[in-house]
Amino acid sequence: MQILFYIAAVIAIFSTVMVITRLNAVHALLYLIVSLLSVAVIFFI
């Protein structure tokens, strides 16, 4: 379970950085969805 936590944390950090740095709003929205899903995984486990 710890490895899943760390994988979800890395994905959450990466996708959040990508949300901030993307100029295209649609791409930022897709990364935001990935970020929220990875945070949900963190809270689920």
One Martini backbone bead per residue (centre of mass of N, CA, C, O) as a GRO file, in nm:
protein
   45
    1MET     BB    1   0.053   0.065  -0.016
    2GLN     BB    2   0.293   0.263  -0.022
    3ILE     BB    3   0.351   0.263  -0.327
    4LEU     BB    4   0.076   0.387  -0.407
    5PHE     BB    5   0.115   0.650  -0.255
    6TYR     BB    6   0.374   0.747  -0.407
    7ILE     BB    7   0.257   0.743  -0.690
    8ALA     BB    8   0.022   0.941  -0.636
    9ALA     BB    9   0.201   1.175  -0.540
   10VAL     BB   10   0.365   1.215  -0.798
   11ILE     BB   11   0.123   1.262  -0.983
   12ALA     BB   12   0.011   1.507  -0.830
   13ILE     BB   13   0.256   1.691  -0.859
   14PHE     BB   14   0.289   1.683  -1.164
   15SER     BB   15  -0.003   1.774  -1.245
   16THR     BB   16   0.005   2.046  -1.093
   17VAL     BB   17   0.238   2.168  -1.252
   18MET     BB   18   0.095   2.140  -1.529
   19VAL     BB   19  -0.140   2.329  -1.466
   20ILE     BB   20   0.034   2.587  -1.426
   21THR     BB   21   0.210   2.568  -1.715
   22ARG     BB   22  -0.028   2.571  -1.896
   23LEU     BB   23  -0.183   2.745  -2.169
   24ASN     BB   24  -0.389   2.536  -2.218
   25ALA     BB   25  -0.698   2.484  -2.083
   26VAL     BB   26  -0.753   2.187  -2.155
   27HIS     BB   27  -0.491   2.067  -2.047
   28ALA     BB   28  -0.525   2.173  -1.759
   29LEU     BB   29  -0.788   2.020  -1.703
   30LEU     BB   30  -0.676   1.734  -1.737
   31TYR     BB   31  -0.463   1.763  -1.511
   32LEU     BB   32  -0.669   1.825  -1.287
   33ILE     BB   33  -0.812   1.553  -1.294
   34VAL     BB   34  -0.562   1.386  -1.225
   35SER     BB   35  -0.506   1.525  -0.957
   36LEU     BB   36  -0.777   1.458  -0.815
   37LEU     BB   37  -0.754   1.149  -0.845
   38SER     BB   38  -0.487   1.117  -0.684
   39VAL     BB   39  -0.600   1.232  -0.421
   40ALA     BB   40  -0.822   1.019  -0.391
   41VAL     BB   41  -0.627   0.782  -0.362
   42ILE     BB   42  -0.488   0.881  -0.107
   43PHE     BB   43  -0.757   0.882   0.067
   44PHE     BB   44  -0.836   0.577   0.016
   45ILE     BB   45  -0.561   0.439   0.146
   0.00000   0.00000   0.00000
